XYZ file of N, CA and C in Angstrom:
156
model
N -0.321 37.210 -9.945
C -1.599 36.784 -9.400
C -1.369 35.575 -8.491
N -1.678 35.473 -7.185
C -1.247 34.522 -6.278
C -2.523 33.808 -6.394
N -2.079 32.863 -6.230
C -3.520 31.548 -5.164
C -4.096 31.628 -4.578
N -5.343 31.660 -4.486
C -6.152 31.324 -3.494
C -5.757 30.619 -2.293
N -5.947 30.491 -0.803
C -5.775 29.496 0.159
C -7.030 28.017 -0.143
N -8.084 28.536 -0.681
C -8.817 27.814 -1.011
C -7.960 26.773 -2.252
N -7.861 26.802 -3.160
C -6.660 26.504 -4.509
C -5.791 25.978 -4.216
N -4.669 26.324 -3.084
C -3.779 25.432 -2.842
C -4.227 23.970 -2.069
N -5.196 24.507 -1.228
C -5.464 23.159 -0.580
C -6.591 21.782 -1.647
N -7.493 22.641 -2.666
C -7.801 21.564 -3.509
C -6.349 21.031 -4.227
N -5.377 21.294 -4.386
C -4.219 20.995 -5.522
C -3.951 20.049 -4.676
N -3.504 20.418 -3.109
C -2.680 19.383 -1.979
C -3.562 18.448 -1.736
N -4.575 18.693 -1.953
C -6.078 16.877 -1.639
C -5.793 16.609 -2.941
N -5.602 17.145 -4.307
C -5.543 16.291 -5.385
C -4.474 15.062 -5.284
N -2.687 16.605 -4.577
C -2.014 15.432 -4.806
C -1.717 13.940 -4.159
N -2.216 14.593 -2.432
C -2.341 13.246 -1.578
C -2.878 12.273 -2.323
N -4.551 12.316 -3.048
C -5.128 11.410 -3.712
C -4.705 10.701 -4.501
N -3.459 11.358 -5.427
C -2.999 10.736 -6.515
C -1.960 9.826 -6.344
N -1.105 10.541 -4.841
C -0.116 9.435 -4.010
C -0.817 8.189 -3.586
N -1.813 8.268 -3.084
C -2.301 7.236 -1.898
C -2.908 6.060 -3.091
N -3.785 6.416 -4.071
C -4.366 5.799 -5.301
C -3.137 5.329 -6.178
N -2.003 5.733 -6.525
C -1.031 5.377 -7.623
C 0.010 4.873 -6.573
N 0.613 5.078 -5.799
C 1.607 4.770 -4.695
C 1.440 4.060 -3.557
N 1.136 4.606 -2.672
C 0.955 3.975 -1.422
C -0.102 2.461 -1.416
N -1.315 2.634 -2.235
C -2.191 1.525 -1.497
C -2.042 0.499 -2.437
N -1.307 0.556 -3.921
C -0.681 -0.906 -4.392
C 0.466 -1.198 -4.004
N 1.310 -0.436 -3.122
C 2.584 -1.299 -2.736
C 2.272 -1.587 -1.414
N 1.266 -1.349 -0.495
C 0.525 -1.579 0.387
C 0.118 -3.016 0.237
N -0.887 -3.325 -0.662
C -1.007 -4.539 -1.554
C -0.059 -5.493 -1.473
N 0.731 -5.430 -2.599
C 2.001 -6.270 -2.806
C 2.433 -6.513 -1.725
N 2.879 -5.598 -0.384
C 3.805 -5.601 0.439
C 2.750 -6.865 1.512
N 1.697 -6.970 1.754
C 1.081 -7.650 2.362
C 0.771 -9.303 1.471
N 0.925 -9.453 0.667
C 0.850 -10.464 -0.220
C 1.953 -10.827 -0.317
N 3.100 -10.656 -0.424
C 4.367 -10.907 0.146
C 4.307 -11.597 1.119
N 3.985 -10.411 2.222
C 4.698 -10.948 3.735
C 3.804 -12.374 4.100
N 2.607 -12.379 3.471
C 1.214 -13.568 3.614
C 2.122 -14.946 3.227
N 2.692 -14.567 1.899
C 3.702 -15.753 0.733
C 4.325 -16.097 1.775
N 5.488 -14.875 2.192
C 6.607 -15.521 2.993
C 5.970 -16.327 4.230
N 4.963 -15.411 4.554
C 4.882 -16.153 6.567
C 4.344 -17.827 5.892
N 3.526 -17.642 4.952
C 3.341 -19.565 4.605
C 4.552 -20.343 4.440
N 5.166 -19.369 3.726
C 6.715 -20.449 3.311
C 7.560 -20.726 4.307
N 7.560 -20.292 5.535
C 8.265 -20.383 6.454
C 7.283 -21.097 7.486
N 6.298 -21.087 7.802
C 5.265 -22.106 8.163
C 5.499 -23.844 7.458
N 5.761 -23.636 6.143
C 5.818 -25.101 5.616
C 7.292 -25.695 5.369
N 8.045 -25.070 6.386
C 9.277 -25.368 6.044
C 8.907 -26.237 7.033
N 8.884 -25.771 8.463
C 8.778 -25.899 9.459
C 7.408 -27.223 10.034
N 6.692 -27.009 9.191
C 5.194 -28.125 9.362
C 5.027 -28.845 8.204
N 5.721 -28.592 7.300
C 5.751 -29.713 5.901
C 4.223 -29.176 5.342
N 4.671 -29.271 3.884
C 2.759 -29.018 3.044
C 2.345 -29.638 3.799
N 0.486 -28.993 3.394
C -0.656 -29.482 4.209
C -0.765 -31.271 3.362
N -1.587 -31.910 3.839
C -1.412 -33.075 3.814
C -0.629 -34.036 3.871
N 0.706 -33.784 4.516
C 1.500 -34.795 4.825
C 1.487 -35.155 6.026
């Protein structure tokens, strides 16, 4: 008994969803909170903490 064309493509939107929700958009996250950390830390190397 084969698949539906309809069936495969709800399974393939499930699994994108489950990539993009579990994978992609928290290391998305992190990866931008990072680069935010670093670009300050390299800003205050360079300009000393704020108030000095």
């Amino acid at each position: 008994m084969e698949a539906s064309p309809e069936t495969i493509t709800k399974q393939q939107e499930r699994t994108v969803f489950l990539f993009l929700t579990v994978a992609l958009f928290p290391a998305l996250a992190v990866a931008i909170v990072v680069s935010y950390g670093f670009a300050v830390w390299i800003w205050q190397m360079f300009n000393g903490p704020p108030g000095t």
